[in-house]
Backbone as a printed PyTorch tensor [residue, N CA C, xyz], in Angstrom:
tensor([[[ 118.0490,  199.6690, -154.8520],
         [ 117.7340,  199.6490, -153.4330],
         [ 117.2930,  198.2460, -153.0280]],

        [[ 117.8430,  197.7830, -151.9170],
         [ 117.4900,  196.4630, -151.4290],
         [ 116.1010,  196.5030, -150.8250]],

        [[ 115.2600,  195.5330, -151.2120],
         [ 113.9270,  195.4310, -150.6400],
         [ 113.8790,  194.2350, -149.7090]],

        [[ 113.3740,  194.4660, -148.5140],
         [ 113.2450,  193.4110, -147.5280],
         [ 111.7690,  193.1790, -147.2320]],

        [[ 111.4040,  191.9170, -147.0750],
         [ 110.0100,  191.5730, -146.8050],
         [ 109.9600,  190.6630, -145.5960]],

        [[ 109.2870,  191.1300, -144.5490],
         [ 109.1060,  190.3180, -143.3500],
         [ 107.8010,  189.5320, -143.4430]],

        [[ 107.7930,  188.3790, -142.8070],
         [ 106.5670,  187.5690, -142.7340],
         [ 106.6440,  186.6860, -141.5000]],

        [[ 105.5110,  186.0760, -141.1650],
         [ 105.4870,  185.1340, -140.0590],
         [ 104.8670,  185.6450, -138.7810]],

        [[ 104.5130,  186.9280, -138.7630],
         [ 103.8870,  187.4650, -137.5670],
         [ 102.4810,  186.9270, -137.3790]],

        [[ 101.9190,  187.2240, -136.2100],
         [ 100.5670,  186.7760, -135.9440],
         [ 100.2380,  186.8700, -134.4750]],

        [[  99.1370,  186.2520, -134.1070],
         [  98.6780,  186.2150, -132.7190],
         [  99.0610,  184.8740, -132.1040]],

        [[  99.6740,  184.9190, -130.9460],
         [ 100.0970,  183.6970, -130.2710],
         [  99.8670,  183.8600, -128.7740]],

        [[  99.5990,  182.7610, -128.1080],
         [  99.3920,  182.7960, -126.6690],
         [ 100.7260,  182.8720, -125.9340]],

        [[ 100.7320,  183.4210, -124.7340],
         [ 101.9690,  183.4290, -123.9380],
         [ 102.5310,  182.0120, -123.8030]],

        [[ 103.8460,  181.9220, -123.9570],
         [ 104.5050,  180.6240, -123.9300],
         [ 104.6220,  179.9750, -125.2860]],

        [[ 103.9590,  180.5350, -126.2750],
         [ 103.9860,  179.9800, -127.6220],
         [ 105.2150,  180.3920, -128.4060]],

        [[ 105.2340,  179.9710, -129.6720],
         [ 106.3840,  180.2320, -130.5430],
         [ 105.9300,  180.7800, -131.8840]],

        [[ 106.8100,  181.5600, -132.4860],
         [ 106.6360,  182.0480, -133.8490],
         [ 108.0050,  182.1080, -134.5040]],

        [[ 108.0160,  181.9590, -135.8170],
         [ 109.2390,  182.1620, -136.5670],
         [ 109.0080,  183.2500, -137.6050]],

        [[ 109.7720,  184.3150, -137.4880],
         [ 109.6950,  185.4020, -138.4550],
         [ 110.7290,  185.1850, -139.5530]],

        [[ 110.3920,  185.6260, -140.7560],
         [ 111.3070,  185.5420, -141.8920],
         [ 111.5430,  186.9340, -142.4620]],

        [[ 112.7290,  187.1420, -142.9380],
         [ 113.1100,  188.3840, -143.6170],
         [ 113.7700,  187.9630, -144.9180]],

        [[ 113.1250,  188.2510, -146.0250],
         [ 113.6160,  187.7870, -147.3250],
         [ 113.9470,  188.9540, -148.2370]],

        [[ 114.9030,  188.7130, -149.1100],
         [ 115.2730,  189.7260, -150.1000],
         [ 115.6520,  189.0410, -151.4000]],

        [[ 115.3860,  189.7090, -152.4880],
         [ 115.7600,  189.1750, -153.7950],
         [ 117.1300,  189.6760, -154.2270]],

        [[ 117.7290,  190.5570, -153.4320],
         [ 119.0130,  191.1450, -153.7920],
         [ 120.1670,  190.2810, -153.3170]],

        [[ 121.1410,  190.0410, -154.1890],
         [ 122.2780,  189.1920, -153.8380],
         [ 123.1470,  189.8360, -152.7710]],

        [[ 123.1670,  191.1740, -152.7310],
         [ 123.9960,  191.8460, -151.7290],
         [ 123.4740,  191.6060, -150.3190]],

        [[ 122.2500,  191.1300, -150.2230],
         [ 121.6850,  190.7830, -148.9190],
         [ 122.5790,  189.8030, -148.1900]],

        [[ 123.2320,  188.9080, -148.9490],
         [ 124.0270,  187.8490, -148.3300],
         [ 125.3390,  188.3540, -147.7490]],

        [[ 125.7540,  189.5690, -148.1300],
         [ 127.0260,  190.0750, -147.6130],
         [ 126.8110,  191.1950, -146.6010]],

        [[ 125.5790,  191.3760, -146.1680],
         [ 125.2680,  192.3820, -145.1630],
         [ 124.8870,  191.7390, -143.8330]],

        [[ 125.1070,  192.4940, -142.7810],
         [ 124.5400,  192.1020, -141.4920],
         [ 123.0360,  192.3290, -141.5410]],

        [[ 122.3150,  191.4930, -140.8350],
         [ 120.8600,  191.6150, -140.7500],
         [ 120.4690,  191.7570, -139.2870]],

        [[ 119.5350,  192.6360, -139.0450],
         [ 119.1070,  192.9100, -137.6760],
         [ 117.5920,  192.8440, -137.5870]],

        [[ 117.1170,  192.5150, -136.4030],
         [ 115.6930,  192.6160, -136.0880],
         [ 115.5360,  193.6650, -134.9840]],

        [[ 114.6360,  194.5880, -135.2230],
         [ 114.2030,  195.5470, -134.2180],
         [ 112.7060,  195.3260, -133.9930]],

        [[ 112.1960,  195.8590, -132.9150],
         [ 110.7500,  195.7940, -132.6850],
         [ 110.2870,  197.1030, -132.0560]],

        [[ 109.0090,  197.3720, -132.2670],
         [ 108.4350,  198.5870, -131.7040],
         [ 107.0720,  198.2670, -131.1140]],

        [[ 106.9680,  198.4550, -129.8160],
         [ 105.6960,  198.2470, -129.1220],
         [ 104.8830,  199.5340, -129.1810]],

        [[ 103.5800,  199.4460, -129.0430],
         [ 102.7400,  200.6420, -129.0880],
         [ 103.1850,  201.6760, -128.0590]],

        [[ 103.3850,  202.8870, -128.5220],
         [ 103.7570,  203.9670, -127.6270],
         [ 105.1980,  203.9690, -127.1710]],

        [[ 106.0030,  203.0740, -127.7350],
         [ 107.4040,  202.9910, -127.3270],
         [ 108.3200,  203.1650, -128.5230]],

        [[ 109.5780,  203.4520, -128.2380],
         [ 110.5550,  203.5960, -129.2970],
         [ 110.9630,  202.2160, -129.8250]],

        [[ 111.4450,  202.2250, -131.0530],
         [ 111.9250,  200.9870, -131.6340],
         [ 113.1560,  200.5170, -130.8750]],

        [[ 113.2590,  199.2210, -130.6200],
         [ 114.3680,  198.6910, -129.8430],
         [ 115.0140,  197.5040, -130.5480]],

        [[ 116.2880,  197.3560, -130.3010],
         [ 117.0770,  196.2630, -130.8620],
         [ 116.6140,  194.9290, -130.2970]],

        [[ 116.5870,  193.9090, -131.1600],
         [ 116.2140,  192.5640, -130.7290],
         [ 117.3810,  191.5890, -130.9370]],

        [[ 117.8560,  191.4850, -132.1750],
         [ 118.9150,  190.5150, -132.4730],
         [ 119.5600,  190.8750, -133.8020]],

        [[ 120.8180,  190.4660, -133.9710],
         [ 121.5010,  190.6960, -135.2260],
         [ 122.4510,  189.5490, -135.5260]],

        [[ 122.7370,  189.3780, -136.7980],
         [ 123.6680,  188.3480, -137.2580],
         [ 124.5650,  188.9650, -138.3200]],

        [[ 125.8540,  188.6910, -138.2570],
         [ 126.7540,  189.2840, -139.2470],
         [ 126.6750,  188.5050, -140.5560]],

        [[ 127.3750,  189.0110, -141.5650],
         [ 127.1710,  188.4400, -142.9000],
         [ 127.7380,  187.0400, -143.0290]],

        [[ 128.7230,  186.6980, -142.1910],
         [ 129.2950,  185.3620, -142.2440],
         [ 128.5910,  184.3890, -141.3060]],

        [[ 127.6300,  184.8970, -140.5510],
         [ 126.9250,  184.0990, -139.5420],
         [ 127.8560,  183.6000, -138.4510]],

        [[ 128.9470,  184.3140, -138.2280],
         [ 129.8970,  183.9200, -137.1780],
         [ 129.6310,  184.6430, -135.8750]],

        [[ 128.8120,  185.7000, -135.9300],
         [ 128.5050,  186.4580, -134.7170],
         [ 127.0170,  186.7790, -134.6520]],

        [[ 126.4620,  186.5920, -133.4940],
         [ 125.0810,  186.9890, -133.2340],
         [ 125.0370,  187.7500, -131.9150]],

        [[ 124.1170,  188.7040, -131.8370],
         [ 123.9220,  189.4690, -130.6070],
         [ 122.4370,  189.5340, -130.3230]],

        [[ 122.1020,  189.4930, -129.0490],
         [ 120.7020,  189.5280, -128.6420],
         [ 120.5100,  190.5610, -127.5420]],

        [[ 119.3330,  191.1610, -127.5530],
         [ 118.9430,  192.0000, -126.4230],
         [ 118.7800,  191.1090, -125.2030]],

        [[ 119.0830,  191.6550, -124.0500],
         [ 118.9630,  190.8730, -122.8120],
         [ 117.5470,  190.3260, -122.6340]],

        [[ 116.5560,  191.0830, -123.0980],
         [ 115.1610,  190.6940, -122.8910],
         [ 114.7710,  189.4350, -123.6620]],

        [[ 115.5380,  189.1020, -124.6980],
         [ 115.1660,  187.9450, -125.5240],
         [ 116.2130,  186.8420, -125.4990]],

        [[ 117.3250,  187.1100, -124.8520],
         [ 118.4180,  186.1300, -124.8220],
         [ 117.9350,  184.8170, -124.2120]],

        [[ 118.2580,  183.7260, -124.8970],
         [ 117.8410,  182.4190, -124.4140],
         [ 116.4850,  181.9910, -124.9200]],

        [[ 115.7170,  182.9220, -125.5050],
         [ 114.3870,  182.5980, -126.0290],
         [ 114.3210,  182.7480, -127.5430]],

        [[ 115.0730,  183.6900, -128.0890],
         [ 115.0590,  183.9580, -129.5260],
         [ 116.3560,  183.4800, -130.1470]],

        [[ 116.2630,  183.0430, -131.4060],
         [ 117.4410,  182.6230, -132.1550],
         [ 117.3730,  183.2070, -133.5550]],

        [[ 118.4470,  183.8870, -133.9550],
         [ 118.5350,  184.4400, -135.3020],
         [ 119.4360,  183.5480, -136.1410]],

        [[ 119.0320,  183.3290, -137.3910],
         [ 119.8190,  182.4790, -138.2790],
         [ 119.5780,  182.9270, -139.7160]],

        [[ 120.4150,  182.4540, -140.6350],
         [ 120.2140,  182.8490, -142.0240],
         [ 120.4350,  181.6720, -142.9430]],

        [[ 119.6970,  181.6840, -144.0530],
         [ 119.7950,  180.6660, -145.0980],
         [ 120.2390,  181.3890, -146.3620]],

        [[ 121.5050,  181.1910, -146.7350],
         [ 122.0510,  181.9220, -147.8790],
         [ 121.4080,  181.4900, -149.1880]],

        [[ 121.0800,  180.2250, -149.2980],
         [ 120.4640,  179.7290, -150.5310],
         [ 119.1070,  180.3870, -150.7750]],

        [[ 118.3930,  180.6950, -149.6880],
         [ 117.0730,  181.3070, -149.8070],
         [ 117.1040,  182.8110, -149.6110]],

        [[ 118.2890,  183.3760, -149.3640],
         [ 118.3870,  184.8180, -149.1190],
         [ 117.4200,  185.2500, -148.0260]],

        [[ 117.3810,  184.4900, -146.9710],
         [ 116.4080,  184.7170, -145.9080],
         [ 117.0760,  184.6370, -144.5430]],

        [[ 116.6490,  185.5080, -143.6580],
         [ 117.0620,  185.4760, -142.2570],
         [ 115.8250,  185.1710, -141.4220]],

        [[ 116.0060,  184.3510, -140.4160],
         [ 114.9040,  183.9180, -139.5620],
         [ 115.0980,  184.4120, -138.1350]],

        [[ 114.0000,  184.6120, -137.4590],
         [ 114.0240,  184.8850, -136.0310],
         [ 113.0640,  183.8910, -135.3800]],

        [[ 113.6300,  182.8790, -134.7610],
         [ 112.8310,  181.8880, -134.0470],
         [ 112.5610,  182.4300, -132.6560]],

        [[ 111.2870,  182.5560, -132.3160],
         [ 110.9100,  183.1410, -131.0330],
         [ 110.1480,  182.1060, -130.2140]],

        [[ 110.7150,  181.7400, -129.0840],
         [ 110.0910,  180.7530, -128.1900],
         [ 109.7340,  181.4040, -126.8590]],

        [[ 108.9010,  180.7300, -126.1030],
         [ 108.5060,  181.2070, -124.7690],
         [ 108.0630,  182.6590, -124.8210]],

        [[ 107.2200,  182.9680, -125.7620],
         [ 106.8190,  184.3570, -125.9700],
         [ 106.0390,  184.9090, -124.7910]],

        [[ 106.2630,  186.1920, -124.5340],
         [ 105.6240,  186.9000, -123.4280],
         [ 104.8020,  188.0610, -123.9870]],

        [[ 103.8220,  188.5280, -123.2420],
         [ 103.0440,  189.6810, -123.7180],
         [ 103.9200,  190.8850, -124.0470]],

        [[ 105.0030,  191.0590, -123.3240],
         [ 105.8990,  192.1880, -123.5880],
         [ 106.6850,  192.0460, -124.8820]],

        [[ 106.5880,  190.8990, -125.5440],
         [ 107.2060,  190.7390, -126.8610],
         [ 106.3100,  191.2910, -127.9770]],

        [[ 105.1310,  191.7190, -127.6270],
         [ 104.1970,  192.2660, -128.6100],
         [ 104.7510,  193.5230, -129.2610]],

        [[ 104.5840,  193.6100, -130.5750],
         [ 105.0210,  194.7880, -131.2980],
         [ 105.1640,  194.5030, -132.7780]],

        [[ 105.5670,  195.5090, -133.5020],
         [ 105.8850,  195.3490, -134.9200],
         [ 107.3710,  195.0410, -135.0310]],

        [[ 107.6660,  193.9600, -135.7000],
         [ 109.0420,  193.5120, -135.8640],
         [ 109.5450,  193.8870, -137.2490]],

        [[ 110.6980,  194.5600, -137.2700],
         [ 111.3000,  195.0200, -138.5090],
         [ 112.6530,  194.3430, -138.7150]],

        [[ 112.9420,  193.9780, -139.9440],
         [ 114.2940,  193.5500, -140.2530],
         [ 114.9640,  194.6450, -141.0730]],

        [[ 116.2760,  194.6720, -140.9900],
         [ 117.0420,  195.6720, -141.7100],
         [ 118.3630,  195.0670, -142.1350]],

        [[ 118.9530,  195.6800, -143.1580],
         [ 120.1930,  195.1760, -143.7430],
         [ 121.2080,  196.3030, -143.8330]],

        [[ 122.4650,  195.9800, -143.5750],
         [ 123.5040,  196.9970, -143.6840],
         [ 124.8350,  196.4610, -143.2090]],

        [[ 125.8110,  197.3470, -143.0800],
         [ 127.1410,  196.9060, -142.6630],
         [ 127.1440,  196.4790, -141.1980]],

        [[ 126.2530,  197.0520, -140.4020],
         [ 126.1580,  196.6380, -139.0150],
         [ 127.4090,  196.9190, -138.1950]],

        [[ 128.0910,  198.0300, -138.4750],
         [ 129.3430,  198.3170, -137.7560],
         [ 129.0980,  198.4570, -136.2600]],

        [[ 127.9940,  199.0630, -135.8940],
         [ 127.5440,  199.0850, -134.5150],
         [ 126.2830,  198.2340, -134.4940]],

        [[ 126.3980,  196.9690, -134.1600],
         [ 125.3050,  196.0200, -134.4080],
         [ 123.9530,  196.4090, -133.8210]],

        [[ 123.9640,  197.1380, -132.6950],
         [ 122.6960,  197.4340, -132.0330],
         [ 122.1110,  198.7920, -132.4100]],

        [[ 122.7860,  199.5160, -133.3010],
         [ 122.3510,  200.8680, -133.6520],
         [ 121.5740,  200.8930, -134.9590]],

        [[ 120.4370,  201.5640, -134.9710],
         [ 119.6310,  201.6770, -136.1910],
         [ 120.4210,  202.2940, -137.3310]],

        [[ 121.2740,  203.2460, -137.0050],
         [ 122.0250,  203.9520, -138.0450],
         [ 122.9960,  203.0460, -138.8040]],

        [[ 123.2490,  201.8510, -138.2840],
         [ 124.1680,  200.9220, -138.9500],
         [ 123.5230,  200.1890, -140.1180]],

        [[ 122.2240,  200.3870, -140.2980],
         [ 121.4750,  199.6270, -141.2940],
         [ 120.7890,  200.5810, -142.2660]],

        [[ 120.9290,  200.2720, -143.5560],
         [ 120.4650,  201.1860, -144.5900],
         [ 119.0950,  200.8390, -145.1540]],

        [[ 118.7480,  199.5720, -145.1330],
         [ 117.5210,  199.1170, -145.7880],
         [ 116.6220,  198.4320, -144.7700]],

        [[ 115.3600,  198.8140, -144.8100],
         [ 114.3930,  198.3450, -143.8150],
         [ 113.1690,  197.7610, -144.4920]],

        [[ 112.5970,  196.7440, -143.8480],
         [ 111.3270,  196.2160, -144.3130],
         [ 110.1750,  197.0040, -143.7220]],

        [[ 108.9750,  196.5970, -144.0720],
         [ 107.7680,  197.2900, -143.6260],
         [ 107.2810,  196.8150, -142.2680]],

        [[ 107.7800,  195.6970, -141.8190],
         [ 107.4110,  195.2030, -140.5010],
         [ 106.3160,  194.1510, -140.5380]],

        [[ 106.3070,  193.3300, -139.4880],
         [ 105.2650,  192.3220, -139.3290],
         [ 104.8130,  192.3420, -137.8650]],

        [[ 103.5150,  192.2790, -137.6620],
         [ 102.9460,  192.4210, -136.3200],
         [ 103.0030,  191.0990, -135.5650]],

        [[ 103.4930,  191.1740, -134.3430],
         [ 103.4730,  190.0310, -133.4290],
         [ 102.6570,  190.4410, -132.2010]],

        [[ 101.6520,  189.6510, -131.8940],
         [ 100.8260,  189.9270, -130.7280],
         [ 100.8090,  188.6900, -129.8410]],

        [[ 101.2350,  188.8830, -128.5920],
         [ 101.2580,  187.7790, -127.6260],
         [ 100.1860,  188.0740, -126.5800]],

        [[  99.1500,  187.2860, -126.6130],
         [  98.0050,  187.5550, -125.7340],
         [  97.1840,  186.2840, -125.5680]],

        [[  96.5810,  186.1610, -124.4030],
         [  95.6820,  185.0350, -124.1610],
         [  94.2350,  185.4320, -124.4750]]])
């Protein structure tokens, strides 16, 4: 089973930046699509961004388009989510997941999930 570990969350002021990391020790990680979802308190988990295994396609939720950037480093088996111009509504637990990603925005497209990392945007 592929294990994913998220890191980089924390408390940041509105307008600030954070970079989240999703790392795996499994080599198959490099041939899977990787996605970031987030879940705010009292709300359902929602799609944030995804990148295919070749890094030729990326998709973003409208709410983060232009502010967030997803990328991957194959040598480090790590996917990053660079988050700029953060807003209070970006607060939540951010999860990364790995899978074929046939429907990039659907949770069911991903088989392996991390435990999540908390992002809090507040002054």
